[in-house]
Structure formats: structure tokens, C-alpha cells
PDB file of C-alpha atoms and ligand atoms in Angstrom:
ATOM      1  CA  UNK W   1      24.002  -3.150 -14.894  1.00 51.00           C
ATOM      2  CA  UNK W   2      21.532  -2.319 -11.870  1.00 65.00           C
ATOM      3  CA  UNK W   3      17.632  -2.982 -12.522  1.00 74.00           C
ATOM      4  CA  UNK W   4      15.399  -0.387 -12.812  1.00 86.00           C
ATOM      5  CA  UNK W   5      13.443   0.092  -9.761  1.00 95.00           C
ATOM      6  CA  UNK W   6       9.650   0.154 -10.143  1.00 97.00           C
ATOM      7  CA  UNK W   7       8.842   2.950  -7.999  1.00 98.00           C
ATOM      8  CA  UNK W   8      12.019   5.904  -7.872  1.00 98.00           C
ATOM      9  CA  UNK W   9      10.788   8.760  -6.027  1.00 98.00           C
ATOM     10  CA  UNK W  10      13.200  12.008  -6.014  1.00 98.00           C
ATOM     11  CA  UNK W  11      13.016  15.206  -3.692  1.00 98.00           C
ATOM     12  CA  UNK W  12       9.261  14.989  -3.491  1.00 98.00           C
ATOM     13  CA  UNK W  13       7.600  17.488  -1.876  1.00 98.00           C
ATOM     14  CA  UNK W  14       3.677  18.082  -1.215  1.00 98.00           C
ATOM     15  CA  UNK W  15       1.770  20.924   0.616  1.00 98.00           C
ATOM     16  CA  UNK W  16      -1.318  21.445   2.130  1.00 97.00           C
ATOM     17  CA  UNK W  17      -1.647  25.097   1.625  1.00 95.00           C
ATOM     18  CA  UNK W  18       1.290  26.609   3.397  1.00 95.00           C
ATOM     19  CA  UNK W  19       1.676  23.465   5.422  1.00 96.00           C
ATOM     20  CA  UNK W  20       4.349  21.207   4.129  1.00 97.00           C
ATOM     21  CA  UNK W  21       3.951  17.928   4.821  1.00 98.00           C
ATOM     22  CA  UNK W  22       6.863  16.234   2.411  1.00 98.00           C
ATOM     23  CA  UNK W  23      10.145  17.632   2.509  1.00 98.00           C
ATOM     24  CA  UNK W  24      11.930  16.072  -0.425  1.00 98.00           C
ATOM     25  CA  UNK W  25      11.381  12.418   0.312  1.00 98.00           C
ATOM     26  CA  UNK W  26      14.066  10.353  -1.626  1.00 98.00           C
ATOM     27  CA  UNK W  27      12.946   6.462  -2.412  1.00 98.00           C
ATOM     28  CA  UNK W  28      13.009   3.649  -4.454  1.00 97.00           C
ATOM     29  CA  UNK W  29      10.833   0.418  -4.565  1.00 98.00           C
ATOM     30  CA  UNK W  30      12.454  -2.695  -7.017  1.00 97.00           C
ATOM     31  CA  UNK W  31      10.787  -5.423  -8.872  1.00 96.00           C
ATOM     32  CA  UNK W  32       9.317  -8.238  -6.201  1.00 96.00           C
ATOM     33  CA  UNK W  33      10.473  -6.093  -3.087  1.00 96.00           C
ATOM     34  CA  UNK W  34       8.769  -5.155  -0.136  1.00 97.00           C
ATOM     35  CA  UNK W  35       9.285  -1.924   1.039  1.00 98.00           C
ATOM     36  CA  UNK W  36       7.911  -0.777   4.459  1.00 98.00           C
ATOM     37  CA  UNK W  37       7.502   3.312   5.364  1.00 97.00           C
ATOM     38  CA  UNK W  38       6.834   3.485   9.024  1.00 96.00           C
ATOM     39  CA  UNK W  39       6.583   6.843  10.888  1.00 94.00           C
ATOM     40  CA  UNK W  40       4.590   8.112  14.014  1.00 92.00           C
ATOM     41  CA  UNK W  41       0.742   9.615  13.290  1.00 90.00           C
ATOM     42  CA  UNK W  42       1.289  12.874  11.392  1.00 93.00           C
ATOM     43  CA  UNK W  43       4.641  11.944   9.955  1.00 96.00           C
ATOM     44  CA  UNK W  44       3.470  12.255   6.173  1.00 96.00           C
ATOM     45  CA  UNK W  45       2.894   8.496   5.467  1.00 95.00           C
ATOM     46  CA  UNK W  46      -0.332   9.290   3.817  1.00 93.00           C
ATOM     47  CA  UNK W  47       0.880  11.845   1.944  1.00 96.00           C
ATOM     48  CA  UNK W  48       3.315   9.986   0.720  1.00 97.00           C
ATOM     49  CA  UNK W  49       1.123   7.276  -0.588  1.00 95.00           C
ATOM     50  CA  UNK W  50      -1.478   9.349  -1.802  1.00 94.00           C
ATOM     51  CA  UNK W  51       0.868  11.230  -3.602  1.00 97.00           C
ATOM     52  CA  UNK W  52       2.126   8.139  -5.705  1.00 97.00           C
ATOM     53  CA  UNK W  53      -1.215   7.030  -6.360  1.00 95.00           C
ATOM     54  CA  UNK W  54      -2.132  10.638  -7.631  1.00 96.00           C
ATOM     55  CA  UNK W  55      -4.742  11.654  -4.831  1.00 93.00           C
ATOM     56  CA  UNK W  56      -2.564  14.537  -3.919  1.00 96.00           C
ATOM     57  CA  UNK W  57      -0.554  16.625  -5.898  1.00 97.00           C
ATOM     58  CA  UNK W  58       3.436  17.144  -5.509  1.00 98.00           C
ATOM     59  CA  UNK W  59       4.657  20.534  -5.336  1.00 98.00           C
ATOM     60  CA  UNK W  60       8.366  19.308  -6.350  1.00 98.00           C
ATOM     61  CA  UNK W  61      10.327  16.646  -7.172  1.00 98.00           C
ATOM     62  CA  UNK W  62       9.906  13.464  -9.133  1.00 98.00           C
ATOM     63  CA  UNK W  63       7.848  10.204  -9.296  1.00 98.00           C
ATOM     64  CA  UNK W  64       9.116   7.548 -11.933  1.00 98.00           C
ATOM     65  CA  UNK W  65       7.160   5.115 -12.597  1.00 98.00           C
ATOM     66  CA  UNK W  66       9.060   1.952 -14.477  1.00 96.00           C
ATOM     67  CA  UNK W  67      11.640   5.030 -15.366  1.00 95.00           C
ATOM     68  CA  UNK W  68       8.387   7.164 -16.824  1.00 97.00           C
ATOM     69  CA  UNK W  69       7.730  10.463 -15.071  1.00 98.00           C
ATOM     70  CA  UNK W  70       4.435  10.604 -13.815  1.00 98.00           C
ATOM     71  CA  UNK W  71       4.634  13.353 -11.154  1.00 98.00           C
ATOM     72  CA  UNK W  72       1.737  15.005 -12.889  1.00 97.00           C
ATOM     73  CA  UNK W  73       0.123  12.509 -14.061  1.00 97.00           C
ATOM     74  CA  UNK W  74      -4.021  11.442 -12.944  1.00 96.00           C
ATOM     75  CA  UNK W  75      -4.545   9.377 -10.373  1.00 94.00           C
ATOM     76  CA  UNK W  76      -6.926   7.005 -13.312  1.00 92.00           C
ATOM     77  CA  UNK W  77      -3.670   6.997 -15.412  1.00 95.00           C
ATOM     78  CA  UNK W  78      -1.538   5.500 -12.821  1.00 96.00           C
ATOM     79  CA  UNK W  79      -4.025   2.570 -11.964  1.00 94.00           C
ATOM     80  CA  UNK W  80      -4.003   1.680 -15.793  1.00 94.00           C
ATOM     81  CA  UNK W  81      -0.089   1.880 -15.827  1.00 96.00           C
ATOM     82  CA  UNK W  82      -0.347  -0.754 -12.585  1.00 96.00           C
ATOM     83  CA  UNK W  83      -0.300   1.316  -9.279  1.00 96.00           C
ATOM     84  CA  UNK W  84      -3.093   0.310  -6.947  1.00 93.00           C
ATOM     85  CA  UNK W  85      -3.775   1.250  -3.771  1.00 89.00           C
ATOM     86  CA  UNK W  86      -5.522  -0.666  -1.111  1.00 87.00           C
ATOM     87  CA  UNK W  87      -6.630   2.354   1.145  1.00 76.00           C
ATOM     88  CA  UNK W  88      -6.441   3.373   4.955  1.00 71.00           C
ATOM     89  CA  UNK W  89      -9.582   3.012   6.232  1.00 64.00           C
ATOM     90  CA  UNK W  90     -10.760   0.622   3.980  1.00 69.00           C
ATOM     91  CA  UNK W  91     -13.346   2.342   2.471  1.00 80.00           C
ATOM     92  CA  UNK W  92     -15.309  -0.762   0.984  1.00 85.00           C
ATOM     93  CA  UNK W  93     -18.622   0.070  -0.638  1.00 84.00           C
ATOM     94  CA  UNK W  94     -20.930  -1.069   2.323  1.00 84.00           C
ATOM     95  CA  UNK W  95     -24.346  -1.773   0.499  1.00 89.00           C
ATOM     96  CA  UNK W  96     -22.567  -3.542  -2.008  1.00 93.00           C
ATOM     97  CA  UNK W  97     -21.532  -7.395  -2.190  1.00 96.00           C
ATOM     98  CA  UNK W  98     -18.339  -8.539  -1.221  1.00 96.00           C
ATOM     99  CA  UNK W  99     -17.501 -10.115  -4.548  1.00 97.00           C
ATOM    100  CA  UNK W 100     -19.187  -6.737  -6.480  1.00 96.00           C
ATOM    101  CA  UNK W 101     -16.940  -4.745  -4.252  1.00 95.00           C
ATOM    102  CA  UNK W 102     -13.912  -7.383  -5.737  1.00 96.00           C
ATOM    103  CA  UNK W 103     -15.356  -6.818  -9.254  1.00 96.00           C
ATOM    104  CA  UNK W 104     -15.094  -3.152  -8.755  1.00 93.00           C
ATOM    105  CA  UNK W 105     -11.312  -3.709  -8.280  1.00 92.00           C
ATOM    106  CA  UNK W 106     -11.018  -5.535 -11.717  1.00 93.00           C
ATOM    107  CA  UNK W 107     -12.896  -2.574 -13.925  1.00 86.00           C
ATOM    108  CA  UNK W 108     -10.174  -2.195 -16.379  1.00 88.00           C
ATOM    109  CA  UNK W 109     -10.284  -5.823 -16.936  1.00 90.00           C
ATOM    110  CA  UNK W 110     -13.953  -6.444 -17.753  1.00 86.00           C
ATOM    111  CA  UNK W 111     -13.685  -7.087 -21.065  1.00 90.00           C
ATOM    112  CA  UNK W 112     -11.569 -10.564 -19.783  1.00 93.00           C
ATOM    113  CA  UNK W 113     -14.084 -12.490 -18.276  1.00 93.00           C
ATOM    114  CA  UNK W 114     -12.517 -15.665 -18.146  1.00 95.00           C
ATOM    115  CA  UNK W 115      -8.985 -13.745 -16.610  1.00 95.00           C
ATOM    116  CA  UNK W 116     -11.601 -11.807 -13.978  1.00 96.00           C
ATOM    117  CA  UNK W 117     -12.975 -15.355 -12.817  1.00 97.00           C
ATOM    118  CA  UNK W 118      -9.248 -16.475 -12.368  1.00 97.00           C
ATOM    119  CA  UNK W 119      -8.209 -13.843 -10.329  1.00 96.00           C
ATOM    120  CA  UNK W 120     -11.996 -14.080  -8.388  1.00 97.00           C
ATOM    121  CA  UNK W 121     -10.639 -17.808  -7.396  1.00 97.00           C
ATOM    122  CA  UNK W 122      -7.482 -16.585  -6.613  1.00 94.00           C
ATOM    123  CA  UNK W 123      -8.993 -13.807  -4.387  1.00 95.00           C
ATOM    124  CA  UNK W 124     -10.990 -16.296  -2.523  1.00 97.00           C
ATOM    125  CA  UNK W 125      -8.506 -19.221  -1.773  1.00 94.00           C
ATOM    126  CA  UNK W 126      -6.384 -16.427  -0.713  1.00 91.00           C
ATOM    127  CA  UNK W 127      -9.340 -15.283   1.649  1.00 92.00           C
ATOM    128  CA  UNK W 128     -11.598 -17.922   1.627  1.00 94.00           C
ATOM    129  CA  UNK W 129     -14.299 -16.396   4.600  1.00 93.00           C
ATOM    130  CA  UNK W 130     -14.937 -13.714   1.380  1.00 96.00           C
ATOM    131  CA  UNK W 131     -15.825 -16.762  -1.079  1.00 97.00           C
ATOM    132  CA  UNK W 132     -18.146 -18.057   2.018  1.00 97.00           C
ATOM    133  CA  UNK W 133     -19.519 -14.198   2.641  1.00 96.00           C
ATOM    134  CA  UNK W 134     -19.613 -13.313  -1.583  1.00 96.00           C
ATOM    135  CA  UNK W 135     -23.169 -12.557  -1.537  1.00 97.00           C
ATOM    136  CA  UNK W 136     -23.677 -10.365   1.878  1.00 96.00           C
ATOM    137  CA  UNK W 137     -23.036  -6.492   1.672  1.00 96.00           C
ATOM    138  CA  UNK W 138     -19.593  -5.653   2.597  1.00 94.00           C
ATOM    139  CA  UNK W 139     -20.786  -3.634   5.630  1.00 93.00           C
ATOM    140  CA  UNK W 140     -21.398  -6.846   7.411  1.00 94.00           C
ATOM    141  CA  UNK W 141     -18.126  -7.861   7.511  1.00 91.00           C
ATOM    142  CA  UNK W 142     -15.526  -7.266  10.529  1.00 88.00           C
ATOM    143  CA  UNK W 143     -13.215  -4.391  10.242  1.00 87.00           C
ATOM    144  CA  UNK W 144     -10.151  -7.421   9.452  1.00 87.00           C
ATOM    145  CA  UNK W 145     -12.254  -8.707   7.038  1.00 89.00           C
ATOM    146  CA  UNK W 146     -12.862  -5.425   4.990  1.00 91.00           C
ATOM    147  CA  UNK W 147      -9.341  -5.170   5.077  1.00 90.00           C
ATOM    148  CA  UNK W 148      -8.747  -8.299   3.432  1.00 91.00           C
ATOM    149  CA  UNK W 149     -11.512  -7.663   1.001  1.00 94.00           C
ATOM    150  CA  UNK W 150      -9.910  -4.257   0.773  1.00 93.00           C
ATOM    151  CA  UNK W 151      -6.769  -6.257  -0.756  1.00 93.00           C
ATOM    152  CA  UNK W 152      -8.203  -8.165  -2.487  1.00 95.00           C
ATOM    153  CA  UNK W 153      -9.977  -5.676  -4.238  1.00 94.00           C
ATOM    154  CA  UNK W 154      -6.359  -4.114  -5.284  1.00 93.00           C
ATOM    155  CA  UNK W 155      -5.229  -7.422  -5.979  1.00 95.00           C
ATOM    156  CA  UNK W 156      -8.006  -7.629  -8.641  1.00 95.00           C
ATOM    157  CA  UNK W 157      -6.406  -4.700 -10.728  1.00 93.00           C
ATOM    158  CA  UNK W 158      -3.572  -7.065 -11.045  1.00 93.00           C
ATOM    159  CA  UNK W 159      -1.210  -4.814  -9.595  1.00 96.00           C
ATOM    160  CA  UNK W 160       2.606  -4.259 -10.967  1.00 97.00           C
ATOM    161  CA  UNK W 161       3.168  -2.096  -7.971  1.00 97.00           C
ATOM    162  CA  UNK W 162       0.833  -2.715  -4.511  1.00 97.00           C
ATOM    163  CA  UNK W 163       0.388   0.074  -2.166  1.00 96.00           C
ATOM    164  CA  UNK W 164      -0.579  -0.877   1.531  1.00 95.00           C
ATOM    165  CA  UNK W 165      -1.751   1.866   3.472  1.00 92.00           C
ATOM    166  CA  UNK W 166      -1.831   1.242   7.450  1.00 91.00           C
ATOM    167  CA  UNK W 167      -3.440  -2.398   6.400  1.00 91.00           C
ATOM    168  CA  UNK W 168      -3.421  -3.242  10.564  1.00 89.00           C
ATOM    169  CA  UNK W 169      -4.904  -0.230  11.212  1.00 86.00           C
ATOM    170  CA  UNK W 170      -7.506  -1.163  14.323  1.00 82.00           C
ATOM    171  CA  UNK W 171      -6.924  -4.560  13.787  1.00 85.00           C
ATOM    172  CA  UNK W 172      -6.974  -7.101  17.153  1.00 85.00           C
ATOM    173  CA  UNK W 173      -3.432  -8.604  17.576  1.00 86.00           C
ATOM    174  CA  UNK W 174      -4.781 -12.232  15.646  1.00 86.00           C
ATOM    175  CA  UNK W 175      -6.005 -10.433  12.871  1.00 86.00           C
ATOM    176  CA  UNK W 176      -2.825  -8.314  12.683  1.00 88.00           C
ATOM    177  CA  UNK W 177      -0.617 -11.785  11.970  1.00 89.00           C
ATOM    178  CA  UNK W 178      -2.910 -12.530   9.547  1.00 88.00           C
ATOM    179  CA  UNK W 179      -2.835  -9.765   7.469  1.00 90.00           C
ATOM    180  CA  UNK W 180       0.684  -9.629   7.540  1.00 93.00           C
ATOM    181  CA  UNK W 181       0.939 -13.205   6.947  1.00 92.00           C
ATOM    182  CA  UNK W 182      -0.807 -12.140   3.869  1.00 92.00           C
ATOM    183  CA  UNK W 183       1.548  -9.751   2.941  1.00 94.00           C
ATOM    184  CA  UNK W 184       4.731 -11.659   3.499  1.00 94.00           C
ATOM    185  CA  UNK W 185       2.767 -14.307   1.328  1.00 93.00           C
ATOM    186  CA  UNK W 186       2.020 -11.414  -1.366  1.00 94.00           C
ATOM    187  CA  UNK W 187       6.030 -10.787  -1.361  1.00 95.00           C
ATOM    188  CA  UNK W 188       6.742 -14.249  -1.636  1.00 95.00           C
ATOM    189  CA  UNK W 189       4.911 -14.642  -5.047  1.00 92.00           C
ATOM    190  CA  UNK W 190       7.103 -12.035  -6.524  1.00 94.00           C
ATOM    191  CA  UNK W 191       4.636  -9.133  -6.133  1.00 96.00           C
ATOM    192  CA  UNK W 192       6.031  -5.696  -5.622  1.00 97.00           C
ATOM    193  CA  UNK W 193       5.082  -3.961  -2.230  1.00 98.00           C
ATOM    194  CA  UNK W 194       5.055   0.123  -0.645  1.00 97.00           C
ATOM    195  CA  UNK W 195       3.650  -0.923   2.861  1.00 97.00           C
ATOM    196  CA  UNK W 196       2.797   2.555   4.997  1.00 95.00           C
ATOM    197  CA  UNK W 197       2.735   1.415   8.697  1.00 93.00           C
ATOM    198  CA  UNK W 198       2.655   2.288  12.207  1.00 89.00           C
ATOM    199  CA  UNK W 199       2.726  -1.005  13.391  1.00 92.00           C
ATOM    200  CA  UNK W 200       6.427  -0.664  12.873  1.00 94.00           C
ATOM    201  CA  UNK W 201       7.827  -3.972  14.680  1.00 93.00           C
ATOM    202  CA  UNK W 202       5.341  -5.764  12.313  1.00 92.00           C
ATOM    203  CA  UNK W 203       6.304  -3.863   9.102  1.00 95.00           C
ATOM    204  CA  UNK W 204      10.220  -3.952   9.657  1.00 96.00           C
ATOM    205  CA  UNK W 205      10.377  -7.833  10.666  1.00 94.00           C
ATOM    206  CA  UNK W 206       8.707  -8.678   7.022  1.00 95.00           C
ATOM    207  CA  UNK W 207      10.493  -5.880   4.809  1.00 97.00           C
ATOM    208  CA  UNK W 208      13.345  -6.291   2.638  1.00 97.00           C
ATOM    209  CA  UNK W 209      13.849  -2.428   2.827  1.00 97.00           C
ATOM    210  CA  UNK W 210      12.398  -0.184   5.509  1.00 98.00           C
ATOM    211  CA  UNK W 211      12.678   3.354   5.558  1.00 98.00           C
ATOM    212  CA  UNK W 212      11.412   6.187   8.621  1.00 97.00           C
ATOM    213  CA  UNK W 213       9.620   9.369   8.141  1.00 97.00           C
ATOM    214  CA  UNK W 214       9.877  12.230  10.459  1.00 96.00           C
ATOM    215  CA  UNK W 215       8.050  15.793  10.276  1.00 96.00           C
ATOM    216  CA  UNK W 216       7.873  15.240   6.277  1.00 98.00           C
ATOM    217  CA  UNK W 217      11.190  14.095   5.783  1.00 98.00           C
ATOM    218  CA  UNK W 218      13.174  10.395   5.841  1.00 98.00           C
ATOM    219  CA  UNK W 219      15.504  10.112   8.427  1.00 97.00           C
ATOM    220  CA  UNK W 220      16.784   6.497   8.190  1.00 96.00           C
ATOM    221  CA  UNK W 221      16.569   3.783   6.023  1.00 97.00           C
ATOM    222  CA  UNK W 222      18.772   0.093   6.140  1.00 97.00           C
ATOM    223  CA  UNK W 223      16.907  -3.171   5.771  1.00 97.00           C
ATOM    224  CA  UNK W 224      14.023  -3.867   7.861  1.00 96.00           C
ATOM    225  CA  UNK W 225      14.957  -6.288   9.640  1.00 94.00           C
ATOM    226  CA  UNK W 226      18.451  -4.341  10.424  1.00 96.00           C
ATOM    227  CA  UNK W 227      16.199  -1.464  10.979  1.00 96.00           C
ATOM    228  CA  UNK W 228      14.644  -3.340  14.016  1.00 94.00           C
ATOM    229  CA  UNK W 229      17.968  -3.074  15.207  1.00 94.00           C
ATOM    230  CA  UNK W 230      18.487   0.574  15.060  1.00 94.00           C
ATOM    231  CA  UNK W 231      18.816   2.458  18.643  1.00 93.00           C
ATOM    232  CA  UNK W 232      17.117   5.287  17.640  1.00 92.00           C
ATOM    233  CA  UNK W 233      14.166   3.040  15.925  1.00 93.00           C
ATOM    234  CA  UNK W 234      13.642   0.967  19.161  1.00 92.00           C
ATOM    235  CA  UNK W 235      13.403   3.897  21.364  1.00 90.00           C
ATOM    236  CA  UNK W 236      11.502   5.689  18.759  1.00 89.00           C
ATOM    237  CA  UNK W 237       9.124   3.254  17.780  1.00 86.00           C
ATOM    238  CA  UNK W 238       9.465   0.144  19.460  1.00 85.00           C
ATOM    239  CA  UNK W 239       8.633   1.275  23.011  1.00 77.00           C
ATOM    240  CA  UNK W 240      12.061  -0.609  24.062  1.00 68.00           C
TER     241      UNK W 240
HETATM  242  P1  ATP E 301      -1.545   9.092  10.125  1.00 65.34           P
HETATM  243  O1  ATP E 301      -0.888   7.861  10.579  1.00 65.34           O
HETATM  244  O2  ATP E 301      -2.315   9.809  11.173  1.00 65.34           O
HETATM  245  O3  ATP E 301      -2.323   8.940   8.846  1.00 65.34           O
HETATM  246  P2  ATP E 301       0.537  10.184   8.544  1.00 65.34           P
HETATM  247  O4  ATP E 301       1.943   9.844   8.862  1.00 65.34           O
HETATM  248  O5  ATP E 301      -0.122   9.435   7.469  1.00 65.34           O
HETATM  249  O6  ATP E 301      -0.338  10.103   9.840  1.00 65.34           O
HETATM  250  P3  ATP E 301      -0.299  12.491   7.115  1.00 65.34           P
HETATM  251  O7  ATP E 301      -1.736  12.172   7.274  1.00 65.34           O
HETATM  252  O8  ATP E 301       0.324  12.257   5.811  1.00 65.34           O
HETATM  253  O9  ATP E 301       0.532  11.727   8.223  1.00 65.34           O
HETATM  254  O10 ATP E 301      -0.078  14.008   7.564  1.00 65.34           O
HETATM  255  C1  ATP E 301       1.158  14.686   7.390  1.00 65.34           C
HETATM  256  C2  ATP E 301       1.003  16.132   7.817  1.00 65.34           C
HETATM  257  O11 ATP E 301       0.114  16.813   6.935  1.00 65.34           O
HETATM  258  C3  ATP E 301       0.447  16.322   9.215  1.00 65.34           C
HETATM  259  O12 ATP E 301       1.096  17.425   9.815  1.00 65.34           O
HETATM  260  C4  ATP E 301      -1.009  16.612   8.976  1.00 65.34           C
HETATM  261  O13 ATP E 301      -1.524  17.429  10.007  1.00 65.34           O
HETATM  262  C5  ATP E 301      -0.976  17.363   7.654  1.00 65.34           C
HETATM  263  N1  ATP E 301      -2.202  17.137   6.905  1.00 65.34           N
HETATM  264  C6  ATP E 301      -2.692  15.952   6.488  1.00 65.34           C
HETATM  265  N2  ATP E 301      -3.836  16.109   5.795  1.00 65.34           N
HETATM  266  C7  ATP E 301      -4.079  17.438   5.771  1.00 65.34           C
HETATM  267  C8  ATP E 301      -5.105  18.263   5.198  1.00 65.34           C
HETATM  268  N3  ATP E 301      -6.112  17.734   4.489  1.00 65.34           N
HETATM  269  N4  ATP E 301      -5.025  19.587   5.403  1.00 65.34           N
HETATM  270  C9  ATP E 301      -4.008  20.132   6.103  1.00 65.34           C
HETATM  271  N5  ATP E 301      -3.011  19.424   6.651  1.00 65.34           N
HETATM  272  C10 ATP E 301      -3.036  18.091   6.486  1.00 65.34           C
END
């Protein structure tokens, strides 16, 4: 029989007012894949992830969650049933430390203390120059750096199902290998992926399944890598 995929998302739709910015996205994200969404600025790749993490309501359609509906469901709800969402932009809390900022990620976990200082470890010999920075606000750190902490903070929720939004956003080239090192890495331990990209050479080369948005709507999908491939993707996308 086939496995249930983690994430199954069915003729979604979402609005902004009149504007309609999905247009019955169809999806599906399995158990240890890594699933890229690339699209140009505008295309609804924020929508998209915001509406699986509950930030912005659907209009139609369906989101299953390990086969449960939670279209409707609060954006609190879906963190405690394992979605978490390292967000575009970042959006560390500045004046706070780097390693309160990880803490913050690992709320519903407090009571574990001992499991919190595991993952802590794990967080830093993942991204050790956050162990060496722990103490300093998070505003002092480089905009690659706040992305990492920015993962690591999801990471701390101990996430069933990790959503990436733009993570290479304004990034230098460098730091852009190295955050996607740290994704591949991510995949590689079994965890579960939605990566929402521009970068879409990057995203593609590293995903087991890639899909494109267009205007709302998904307009190809194959694996990423055969993706890459694609005539319409290179021209579109890859600037070939
Ligand atoms: P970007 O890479 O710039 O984030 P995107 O692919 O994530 O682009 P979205 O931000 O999801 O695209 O935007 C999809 C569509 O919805 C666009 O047409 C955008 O103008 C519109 N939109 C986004 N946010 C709002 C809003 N708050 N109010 C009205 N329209 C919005």
C-alpha cells in the first residue's frame, strides 16, 4: 500500500480580498522528503506557506496534515501537531540572546529540560558560530547567521514537518552553499522538508520533488533534479 504523505494539500485556494493569490494548488510532501516550491516574486510562494502554517486563511480546498484535516485549524494548533516554520525574513527577536531566541523555538517543550539541552547541543554543533555568539543579542549577528539561528530556532520545536521559507533570501553566494548544505544535511537525517525558493537552481539540484508556481497556480512538477532539466524551467528560471 502507498504511505501516507505528511503534508497532502488539495485545490487550495487563498484570497486577499478580491485578489486571489492561490488557485487550487494540488501537493503532497512524504515522510523524510524534501520538497522544493520555486516560483518568480509574486507567484504565491508565501501564501502558500503561510497558509500551511495557519498565518493565512484558505478560502477552499484542503490541508491534511498526517491524513487529519486542518484547513481551519490555528496556526498554535499546527505547531503542537509538528509544523514549524522557519520564516522569510528571519524575523529573530533582536534584543534578545541568540540561545533565548533558540529557547523560544522549544516553548512547548519546557517542561523537558534535559531533552531542551539535547537539542541546544544539537543546535550548536550544527551551527557552532551560534554556541560561540549564545550570549550576544541576535541583532548582532549577520543576516546568514540569523538565518541559521532562524533554523535552528524551528529545529528546536522538533519539527515532524520543516517549512523553509526563501532561507537564501539576501544571502552572499558562500553563505548560500552553506545554508543549503544545511538543508541537504537536514534531508539526509530523515527530516521532512517544504523549501519555498527563488533561488531555483539551488532548490531543484537538492530536492527529491520540485514543483513551480505561476500567477497562483502549479504549472509543473517532476523531480528536482529532472526539473533542472525542463526547457521551460531553464528559460524561465534559470536565465539559460
Ligand atoms: P515573494 O517572493 O515576493 O515573497 P511570493 O511568490 O511569495 O513572492 P506572495 O507574497 O505569496 O508571492 O504573493 C502572491 C500574490 O498575492 C501577489 O500577487 C501579491 O501581490 C499578493 N499579495 C501578497 N500579500 C498580499 C497582501 N497582504 N495584500 C494583498 N495582496 C497580497
Amino acid at each position: 500500500a502507498e504511505v501516507q504523505p505528511v503534508l497532502a494539500i488539495r485545490g487550495l485556494t487563498s484570497h486577499y480580498g478580491r485578489i486571489q493569490a492561490l488557485r487550487g494548488i494540488d501537493l503532497e510532501v512524504r515522510a523524510g522528503e524534501l520538497v522544493a516550491l520555486v516560483g518568480a516574486n509574486g507567484a504565491g510562494k508565501t501564501t502558500l506557506m503561510r497558509t500551511i502554517s495557519g498565518l493565512q486563511p484558505a478560502s477552499g480546498g484542503q490541508i491534511l496534515f498526517d491524513g487529519v484535516d486542518i484547513t481551519r485549524e490555528r496556526a498554535d494548533r499546527r505547531v503542537v501537531r509538528g509544523i514549524s516554520q522557519s520564516p522569510e525574513g528571519r524575523q529573530v527577536f533582536g534584543p534578545l540572546s541568540i540561545e533565548d531566541n533558540l529557547l523560544l523555538g522549544a516553548f512547548l517543550h519546557a517542561r523537558d529540560k534535559v531533552g531542551v539541552a539535547a537539542d541546544l547541543e544539537k543546535v550548536y554543533a550544527r551551527f557552532p558560530i551560534l554556541k560561540e555568539k549564545r550570549r550576544l543579542p541576535a541583532g548582532t549577528l549577520s543576516g546568514g547567521q540569523q538565518q541559521m539561528l532562524a533554523i535552528g530556532r524551528a529545529l528546536m520545536a522538533r519539527p515532524k514537518l520543516l517549512l523553509l521559507d526563501e532561507p537564501s533570501m539576501g544571502l552572499a553566494p558562500l553563505l548560500v552553499e552553506e545554508i543549503f548544505a544545511v538543508v541537504r544535511e537536514l534531508r539526509g537525517q530523515g527530516m521532512t522538508i517544504f523549501l519555498v525558493e527563488q533561488n531555483a537552481a539551488a532548490a531543484l539540484s537538492i530536492a527529491d520533488t520540485g514543483y513551480v508556481i505561476e500567477t497562483g497556480e502549479i504549472v509543473l512538477s517532476d523531480a528536482g533534479p529532472r526539473l533542472l532539466e525542463n526547457e521551460r524551467v531553464k528559460e524561465a528560471y534559470l536565465g539559460m
